[in-house]
Coordinates of C-alpha atoms in Angstrom, one line a residue:
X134 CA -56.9 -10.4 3.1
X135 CA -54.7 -11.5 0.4
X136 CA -55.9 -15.3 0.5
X137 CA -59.5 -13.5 -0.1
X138 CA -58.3 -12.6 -3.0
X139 CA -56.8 -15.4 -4.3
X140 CA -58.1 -18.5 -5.5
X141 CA -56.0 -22.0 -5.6
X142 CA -53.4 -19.0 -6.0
X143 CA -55.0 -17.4 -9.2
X144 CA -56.4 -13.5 -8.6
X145 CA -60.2 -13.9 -8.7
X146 CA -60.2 -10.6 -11.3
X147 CA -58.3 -13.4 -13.6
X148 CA -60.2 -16.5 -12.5
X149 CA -62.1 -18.5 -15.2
X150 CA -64.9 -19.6 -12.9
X151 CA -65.7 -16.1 -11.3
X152 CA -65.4 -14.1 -14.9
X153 CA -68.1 -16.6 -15.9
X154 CA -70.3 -16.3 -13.3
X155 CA -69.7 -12.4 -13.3
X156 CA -70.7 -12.4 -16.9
X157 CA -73.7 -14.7 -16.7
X158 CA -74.9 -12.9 -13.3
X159 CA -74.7 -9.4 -15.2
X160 CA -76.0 -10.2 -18.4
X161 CA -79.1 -11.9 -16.3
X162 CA -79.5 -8.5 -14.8
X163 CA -79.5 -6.8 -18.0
X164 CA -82.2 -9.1 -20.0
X165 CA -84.4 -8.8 -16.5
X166 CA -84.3 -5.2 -16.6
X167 CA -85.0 -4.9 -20.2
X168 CA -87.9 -7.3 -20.0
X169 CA -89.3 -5.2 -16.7
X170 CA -88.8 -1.9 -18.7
X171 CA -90.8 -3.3 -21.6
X172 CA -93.6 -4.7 -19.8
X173 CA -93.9 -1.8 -17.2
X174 CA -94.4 0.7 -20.2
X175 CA -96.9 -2.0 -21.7
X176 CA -99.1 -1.9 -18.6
X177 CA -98.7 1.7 -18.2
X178 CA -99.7 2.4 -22.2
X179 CA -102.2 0.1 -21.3
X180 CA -103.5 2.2 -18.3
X181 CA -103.3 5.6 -19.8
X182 CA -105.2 4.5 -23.7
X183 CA -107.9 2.9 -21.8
X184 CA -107.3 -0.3 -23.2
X185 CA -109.0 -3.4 -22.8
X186 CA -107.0 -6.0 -21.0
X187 CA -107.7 -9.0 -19.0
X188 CA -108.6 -12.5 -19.7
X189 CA -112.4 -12.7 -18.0
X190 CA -114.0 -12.8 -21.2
X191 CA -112.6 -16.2 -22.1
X192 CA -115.7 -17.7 -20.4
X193 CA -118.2 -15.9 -22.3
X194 CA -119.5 -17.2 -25.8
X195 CA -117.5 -16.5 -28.5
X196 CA -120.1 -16.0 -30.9
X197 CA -118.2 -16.6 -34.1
X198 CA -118.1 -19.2 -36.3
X199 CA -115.0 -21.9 -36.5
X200 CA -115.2 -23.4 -40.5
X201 CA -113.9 -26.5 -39.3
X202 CA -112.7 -28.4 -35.8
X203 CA -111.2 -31.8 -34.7
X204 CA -113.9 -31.4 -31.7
X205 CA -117.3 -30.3 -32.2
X206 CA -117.7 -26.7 -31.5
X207 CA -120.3 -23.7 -32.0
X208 CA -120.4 -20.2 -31.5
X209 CA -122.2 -20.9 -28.3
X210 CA -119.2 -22.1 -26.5
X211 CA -116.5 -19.7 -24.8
X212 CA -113.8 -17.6 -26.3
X213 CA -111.4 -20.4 -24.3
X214 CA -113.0 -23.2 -26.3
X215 CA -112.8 -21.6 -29.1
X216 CA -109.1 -20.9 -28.6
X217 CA -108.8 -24.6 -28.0
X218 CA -110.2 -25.5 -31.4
X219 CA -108.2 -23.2 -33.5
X220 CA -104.9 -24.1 -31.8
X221 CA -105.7 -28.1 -32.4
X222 CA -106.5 -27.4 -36.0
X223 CA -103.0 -25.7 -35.5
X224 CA -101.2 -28.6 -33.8
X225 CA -103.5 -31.1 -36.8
X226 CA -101.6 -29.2 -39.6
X227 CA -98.1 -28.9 -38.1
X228 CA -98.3 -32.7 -37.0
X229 CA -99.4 -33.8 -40.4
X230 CA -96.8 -31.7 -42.1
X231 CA -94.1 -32.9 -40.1
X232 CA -94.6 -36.4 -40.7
X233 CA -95.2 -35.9 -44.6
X234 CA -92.0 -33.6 -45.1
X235 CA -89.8 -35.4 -43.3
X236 CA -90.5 -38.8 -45.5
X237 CA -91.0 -37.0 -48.8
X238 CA -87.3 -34.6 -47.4
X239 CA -85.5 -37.8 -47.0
X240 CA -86.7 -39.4 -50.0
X241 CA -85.9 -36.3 -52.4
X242 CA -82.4 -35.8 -50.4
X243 CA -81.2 -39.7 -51.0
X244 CA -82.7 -39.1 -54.6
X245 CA -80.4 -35.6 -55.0
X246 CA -77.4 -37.9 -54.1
X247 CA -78.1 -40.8 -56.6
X248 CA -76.1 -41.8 -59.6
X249 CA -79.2 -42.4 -62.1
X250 CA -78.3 -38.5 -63.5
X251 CA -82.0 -37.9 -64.3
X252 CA -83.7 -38.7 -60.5
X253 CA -80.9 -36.4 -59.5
X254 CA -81.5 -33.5 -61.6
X255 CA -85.1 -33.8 -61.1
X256 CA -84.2 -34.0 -57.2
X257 CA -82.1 -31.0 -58.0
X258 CA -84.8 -29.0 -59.7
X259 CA -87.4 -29.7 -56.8
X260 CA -85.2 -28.7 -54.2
X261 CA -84.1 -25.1 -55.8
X262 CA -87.7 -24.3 -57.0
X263 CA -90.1 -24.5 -53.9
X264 CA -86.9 -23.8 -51.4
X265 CA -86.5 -20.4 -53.3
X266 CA -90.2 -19.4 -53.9
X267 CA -91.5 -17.4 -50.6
X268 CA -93.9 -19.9 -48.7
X269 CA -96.9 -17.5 -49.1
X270 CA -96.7 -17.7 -52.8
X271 CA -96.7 -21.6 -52.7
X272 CA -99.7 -21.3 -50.5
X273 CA -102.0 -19.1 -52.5
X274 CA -100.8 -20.8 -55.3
X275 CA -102.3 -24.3 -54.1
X276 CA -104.8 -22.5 -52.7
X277 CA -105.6 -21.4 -56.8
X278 CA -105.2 -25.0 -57.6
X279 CA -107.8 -26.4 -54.8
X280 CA -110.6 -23.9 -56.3
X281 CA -109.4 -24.8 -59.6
X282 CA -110.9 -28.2 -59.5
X283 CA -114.7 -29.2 -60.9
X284 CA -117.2 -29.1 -58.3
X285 CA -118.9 -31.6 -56.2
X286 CA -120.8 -32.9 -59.0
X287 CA -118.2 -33.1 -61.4
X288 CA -115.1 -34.1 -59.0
X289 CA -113.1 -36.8 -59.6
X290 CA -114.1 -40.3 -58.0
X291 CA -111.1 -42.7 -57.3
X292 CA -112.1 -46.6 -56.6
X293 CA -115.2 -45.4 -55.7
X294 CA -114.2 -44.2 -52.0
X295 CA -111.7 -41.1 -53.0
X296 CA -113.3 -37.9 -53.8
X297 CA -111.2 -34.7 -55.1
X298 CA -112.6 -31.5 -56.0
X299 CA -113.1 -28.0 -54.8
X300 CA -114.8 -28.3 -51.6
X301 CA -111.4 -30.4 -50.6
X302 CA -110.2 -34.2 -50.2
X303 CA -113.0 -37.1 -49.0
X304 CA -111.4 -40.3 -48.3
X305 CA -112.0 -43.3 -45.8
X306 CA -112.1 -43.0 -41.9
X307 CA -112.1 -45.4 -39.5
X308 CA -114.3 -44.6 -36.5
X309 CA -113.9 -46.5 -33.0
X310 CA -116.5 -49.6 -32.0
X311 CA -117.1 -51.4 -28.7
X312 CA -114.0 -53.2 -28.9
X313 CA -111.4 -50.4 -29.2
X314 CA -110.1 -50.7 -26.1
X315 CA -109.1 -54.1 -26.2
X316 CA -107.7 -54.2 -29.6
X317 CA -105.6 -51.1 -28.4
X318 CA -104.4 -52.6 -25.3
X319 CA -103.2 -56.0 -28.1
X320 CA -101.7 -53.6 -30.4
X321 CA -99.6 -51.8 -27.6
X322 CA -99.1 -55.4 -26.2
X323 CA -97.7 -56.7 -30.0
X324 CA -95.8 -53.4 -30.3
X325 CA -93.8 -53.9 -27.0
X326 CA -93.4 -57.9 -28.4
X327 CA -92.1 -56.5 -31.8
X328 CA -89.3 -54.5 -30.0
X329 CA -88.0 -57.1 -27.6
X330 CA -87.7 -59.0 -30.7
X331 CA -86.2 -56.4 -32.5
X332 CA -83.4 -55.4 -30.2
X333 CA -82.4 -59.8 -29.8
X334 CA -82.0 -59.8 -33.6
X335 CA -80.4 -56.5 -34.0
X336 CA -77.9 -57.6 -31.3
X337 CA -77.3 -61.0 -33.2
X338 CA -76.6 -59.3 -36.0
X339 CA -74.1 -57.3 -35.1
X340 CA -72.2 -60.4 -33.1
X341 CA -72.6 -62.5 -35.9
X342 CA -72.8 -60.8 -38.9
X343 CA -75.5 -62.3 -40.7
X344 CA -78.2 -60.5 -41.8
X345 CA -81.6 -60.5 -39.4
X346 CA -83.6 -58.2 -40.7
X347 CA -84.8 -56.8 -37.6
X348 CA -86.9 -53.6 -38.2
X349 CA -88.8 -56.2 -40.6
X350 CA -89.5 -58.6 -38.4
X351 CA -90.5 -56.1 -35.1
X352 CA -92.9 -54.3 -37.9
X353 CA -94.1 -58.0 -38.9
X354 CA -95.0 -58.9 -35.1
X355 CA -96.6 -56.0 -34.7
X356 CA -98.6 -55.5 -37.1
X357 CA -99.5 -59.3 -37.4
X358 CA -100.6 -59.0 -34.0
X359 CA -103.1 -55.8 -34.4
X360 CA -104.5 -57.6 -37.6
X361 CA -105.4 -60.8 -35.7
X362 CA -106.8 -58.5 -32.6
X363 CA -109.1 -56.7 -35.1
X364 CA -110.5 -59.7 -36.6
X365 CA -111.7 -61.2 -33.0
X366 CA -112.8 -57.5 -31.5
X367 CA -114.0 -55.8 -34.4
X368 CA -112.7 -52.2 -32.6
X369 CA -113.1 -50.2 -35.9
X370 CA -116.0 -49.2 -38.7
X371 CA -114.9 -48.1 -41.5
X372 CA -116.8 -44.9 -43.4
X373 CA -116.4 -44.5 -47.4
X374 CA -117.4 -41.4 -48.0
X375 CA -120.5 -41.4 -50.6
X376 CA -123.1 -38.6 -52.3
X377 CA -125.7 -37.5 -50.4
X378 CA -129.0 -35.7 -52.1
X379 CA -129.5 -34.2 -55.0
X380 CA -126.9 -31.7 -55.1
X381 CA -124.7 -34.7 -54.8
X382 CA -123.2 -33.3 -51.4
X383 CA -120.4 -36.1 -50.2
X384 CA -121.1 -37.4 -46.7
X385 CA -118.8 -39.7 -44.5
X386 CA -115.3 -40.5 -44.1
X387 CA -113.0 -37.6 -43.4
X388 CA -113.1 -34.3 -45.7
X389 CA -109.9 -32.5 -45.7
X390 CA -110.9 -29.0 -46.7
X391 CA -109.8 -27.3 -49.5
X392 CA -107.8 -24.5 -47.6
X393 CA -106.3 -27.2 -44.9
X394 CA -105.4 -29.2 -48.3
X395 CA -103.5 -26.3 -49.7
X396 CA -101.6 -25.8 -46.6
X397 CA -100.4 -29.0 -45.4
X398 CA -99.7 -29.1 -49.4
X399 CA -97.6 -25.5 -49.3
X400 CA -95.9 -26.6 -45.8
X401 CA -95.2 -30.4 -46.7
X402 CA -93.2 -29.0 -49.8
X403 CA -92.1 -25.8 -48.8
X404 CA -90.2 -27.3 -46.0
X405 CA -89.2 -31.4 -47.7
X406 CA -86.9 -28.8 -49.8
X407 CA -85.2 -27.8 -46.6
X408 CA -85.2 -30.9 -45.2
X409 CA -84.0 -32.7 -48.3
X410 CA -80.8 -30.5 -48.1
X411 CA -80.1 -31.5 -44.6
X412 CA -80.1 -34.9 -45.3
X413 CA -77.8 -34.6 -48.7
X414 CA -75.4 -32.1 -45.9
X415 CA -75.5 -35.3 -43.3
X416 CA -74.6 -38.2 -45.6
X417 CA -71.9 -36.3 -47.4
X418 CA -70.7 -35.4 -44.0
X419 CA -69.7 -38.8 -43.2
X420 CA -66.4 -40.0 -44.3
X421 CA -66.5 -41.9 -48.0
X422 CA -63.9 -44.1 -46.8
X423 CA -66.7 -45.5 -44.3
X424 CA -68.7 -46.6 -47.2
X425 CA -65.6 -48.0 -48.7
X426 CA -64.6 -50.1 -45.7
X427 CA -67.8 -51.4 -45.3
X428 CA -68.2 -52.4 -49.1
X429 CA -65.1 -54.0 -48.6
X430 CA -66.6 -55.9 -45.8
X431 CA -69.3 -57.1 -48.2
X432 CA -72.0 -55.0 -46.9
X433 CA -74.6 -54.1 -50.2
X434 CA -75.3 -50.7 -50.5
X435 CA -78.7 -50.5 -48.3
X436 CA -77.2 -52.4 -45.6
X437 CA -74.5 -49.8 -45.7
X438 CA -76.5 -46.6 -45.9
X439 CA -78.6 -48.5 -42.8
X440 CA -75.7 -49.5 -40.9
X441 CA -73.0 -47.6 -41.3
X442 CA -73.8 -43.9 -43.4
X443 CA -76.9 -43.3 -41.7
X444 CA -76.4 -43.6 -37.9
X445 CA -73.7 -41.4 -38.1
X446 CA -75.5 -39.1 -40.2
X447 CA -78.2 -38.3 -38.2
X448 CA -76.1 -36.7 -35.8
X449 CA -75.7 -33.7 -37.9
X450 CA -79.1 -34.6 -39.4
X451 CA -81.4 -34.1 -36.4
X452 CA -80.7 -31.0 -34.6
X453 CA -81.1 -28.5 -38.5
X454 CA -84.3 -30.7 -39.3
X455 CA -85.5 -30.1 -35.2
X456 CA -85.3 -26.1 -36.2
X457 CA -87.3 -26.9 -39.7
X458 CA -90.1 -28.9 -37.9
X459 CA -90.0 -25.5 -35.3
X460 CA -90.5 -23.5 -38.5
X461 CA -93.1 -25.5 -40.2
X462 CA -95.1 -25.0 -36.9
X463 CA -94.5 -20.7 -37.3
X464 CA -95.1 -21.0 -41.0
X465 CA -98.4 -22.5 -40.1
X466 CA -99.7 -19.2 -39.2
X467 CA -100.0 -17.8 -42.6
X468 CA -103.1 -20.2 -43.2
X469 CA -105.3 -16.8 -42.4
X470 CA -104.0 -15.7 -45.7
X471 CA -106.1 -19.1 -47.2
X472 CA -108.7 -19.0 -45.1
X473 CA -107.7 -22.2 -42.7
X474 CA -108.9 -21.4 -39.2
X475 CA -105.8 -22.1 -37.1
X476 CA -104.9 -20.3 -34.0
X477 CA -103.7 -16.4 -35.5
X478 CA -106.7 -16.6 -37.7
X479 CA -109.3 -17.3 -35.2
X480 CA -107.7 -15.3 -32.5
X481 CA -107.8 -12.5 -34.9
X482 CA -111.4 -12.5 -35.7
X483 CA -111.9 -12.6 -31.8
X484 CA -110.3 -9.1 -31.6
X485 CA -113.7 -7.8 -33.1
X486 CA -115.4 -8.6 -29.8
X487 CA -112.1 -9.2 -27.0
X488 CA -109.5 -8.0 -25.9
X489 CA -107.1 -7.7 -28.6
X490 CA -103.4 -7.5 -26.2
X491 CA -104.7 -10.7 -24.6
X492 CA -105.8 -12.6 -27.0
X493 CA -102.3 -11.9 -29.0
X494 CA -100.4 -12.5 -25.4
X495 CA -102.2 -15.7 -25.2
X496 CA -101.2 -16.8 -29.2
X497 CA -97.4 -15.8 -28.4
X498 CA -97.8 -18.3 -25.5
X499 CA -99.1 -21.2 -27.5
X500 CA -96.5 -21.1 -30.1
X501 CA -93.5 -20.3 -27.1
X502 CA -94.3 -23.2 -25.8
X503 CA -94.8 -25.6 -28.6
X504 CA -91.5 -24.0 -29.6
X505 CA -89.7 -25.0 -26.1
X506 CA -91.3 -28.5 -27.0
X507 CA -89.2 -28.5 -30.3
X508 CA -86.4 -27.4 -28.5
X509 CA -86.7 -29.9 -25.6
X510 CA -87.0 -32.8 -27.7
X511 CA -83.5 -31.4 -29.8
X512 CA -81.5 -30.9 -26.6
X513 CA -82.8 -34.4 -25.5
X514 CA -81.6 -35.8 -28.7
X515 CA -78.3 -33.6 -28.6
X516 CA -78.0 -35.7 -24.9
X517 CA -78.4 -39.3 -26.1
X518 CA -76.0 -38.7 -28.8
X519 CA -73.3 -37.2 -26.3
X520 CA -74.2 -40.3 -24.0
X521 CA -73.7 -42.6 -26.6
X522 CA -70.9 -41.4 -28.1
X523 CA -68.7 -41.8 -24.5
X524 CA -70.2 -44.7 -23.7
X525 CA -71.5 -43.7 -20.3

């Protein structure tokens, strides 16, 4: 009985290992019983009010229009399609957003650390006026701009193929021809070609020392490569967008509204400012007598910040700008207040004619899980950096 309770000669009331698993065991048991209590009285409120739940209306027509879509969509297709639409036009602005605010964060946050005293104050100013205005603002503010602008007639006309005004942005598309699939397959083909040679001259460099340029020459291949397939497949068209009529409608190309324009405009900048602090935070966190030792070693100052500043900046870098790219998803949401149809604003005007507790359910799912995608991709990061830095 005694060697029960013992373990390697240590009382398991005092173990480490048992207290842990105690404590993770019980407070499984409490978030359990707290999520069971809260959905049991949601199903029974449910029950007793009479309230419509259920998701077998999500093959009936919507019958409610969608002011724009990636796909082609009308208000004869089902509430599921519909739900499909507005989350893509959802997943079309966060995407966008993230890739423009993470180029324009890092840009303004090298620029807030510069010694040219006049980028860095205007760095300075950029970064303390749109973080500290309330997102919302920013958006109905651009919002003001876009309808601001002259109309379709009177817009402005840039090289003859860029059309700004109220109605939103028109600018040149490329569409896919007969060839796309083999220029695609080249491109992938040049692509994998551009990062063998990559990785050989990044590996030269560092055992030699001498400068090989390899993200040049990898982008070089590749692109090389996808210009030469399109000149012998011809996969693309190109559309310039023109006027149509006599109201002088614009027709072709791709129209970015002008309430997407606002947000991806409120979002880009709203969250760069974040972003650009982040990356100040990450290059001040590495050591300055790194940049001294490799200055000493003759490196200039970009192939310092490339090789040396950088790297080991990005591991405190990545993880806060993971959580910003997770909020510029969530802060997407607040298009309804300009009119953008993304996934909230759609699934609200569904509530008219649906269930309202599903439709909501099923919105809380779609941003969980792109959520656990951010997440995923930050603990897979947070992994390859622990790898790498043992050497395993």
């Amino acid at each position: 009985m005694i060697n029960i309770l013992y373990i390697q000669g240590i009382p398991f009331w005092r173990n480490i290992i048992v207290l842990r698993w105690t404590a993770q065991i019980l407070s499984a048991t409490v978030v359990l019983a707290i999520v069971s209590f809260f959905f049991i009285n949601v199903a029974r409120e449910i029950d007793d009010r009479d309230i419509p739940f259920g998701f077998s209306f999500l093959d009936r027509a919507a019958q409610i229009p969608i002011g724009e879509s990636i796909i082609d969509y009308s208000p004869a297709n089902s509430y599921l399609y519909g739900i499909l639409v507005a989350l893509l036009n959802t997943v079309k602005a966060a995407g966008l957003g993230v890739l423009i605010a993470t180029i324009l964060g890092i840009m303004v946050g090298v620029a807030r650390l510069s010694s040219n005293w006049l980028l860095n104050k205007i760095a300075l100013a950029y970064i303390e006026v749109f973080r500290n205005v309330p997102l919302l603002v920013q958006l109905l503010f651009w919002f003001m701009v876009v309808l601001s602008l002259p109309n379709v007639r009177e817009g402005y006309v840039l090289l003859d193929a860029l059309y700004i005004n109220n109605s939103g942005l028109y600018l040149p598309w490329v569409t896919p021809q007969g060839g796309f699939w083999a220029w695609f397959i080249a491109t992938a083909v040049g692509i994998a070609i551009a990062a063998t040679v990559g990785k050989r001259l990044q590996r030269r460099e560092n055992e030699t020392g001498q400068s090989s340029y390899p993200v040049l020459a990898g982008l070089s291949i590749a692109v090389s490569i996808s210009i030469i397939s399109i000149m012998l497949f011809s996969p693309l068209s190109i559309q310039v967008p023109e006027p149509q009529g006599r109201f002088g409608r614009i027709a072709g190309g791709a129209n970015l509204s002008g309430s997407f324009t606002a947000l991806l405009v409120g979002l880009v900048i709203y969250t760069s400012s974040f972003i650009a602090e982040i990356v100040r935070a990450g290059i001040q966190s590495v050591n300055r007598g790194q940049t001294e030792a490799s200055q000493s070693l003759g490196l200039s100052g970009i192939m310092t910040m490339r090789h040396v500043v950088f790297p080991q900046a990005l591991r405190v870098i990545i993880p806060p700008m993971i959580s910003q790219y997770l909020n510029l998803t969530k802060n997407s949401s607040l298009a309804a207040a300009i009119g953008y149809p993304d996934l909230v604003s759609v699934a609200t005007t569904m509530t008219q004619t649906a269930p309202a507790v599903s439709l909501i359910a099923m919105v809380m799912a779609a941003y969980l899980t792109m959520s656990l995608f951010y997440s995923l991709v930050g603990n897979l990061y947070n992994r390859y950096t622990r790898i790498a830095g043992t050497g395993a």
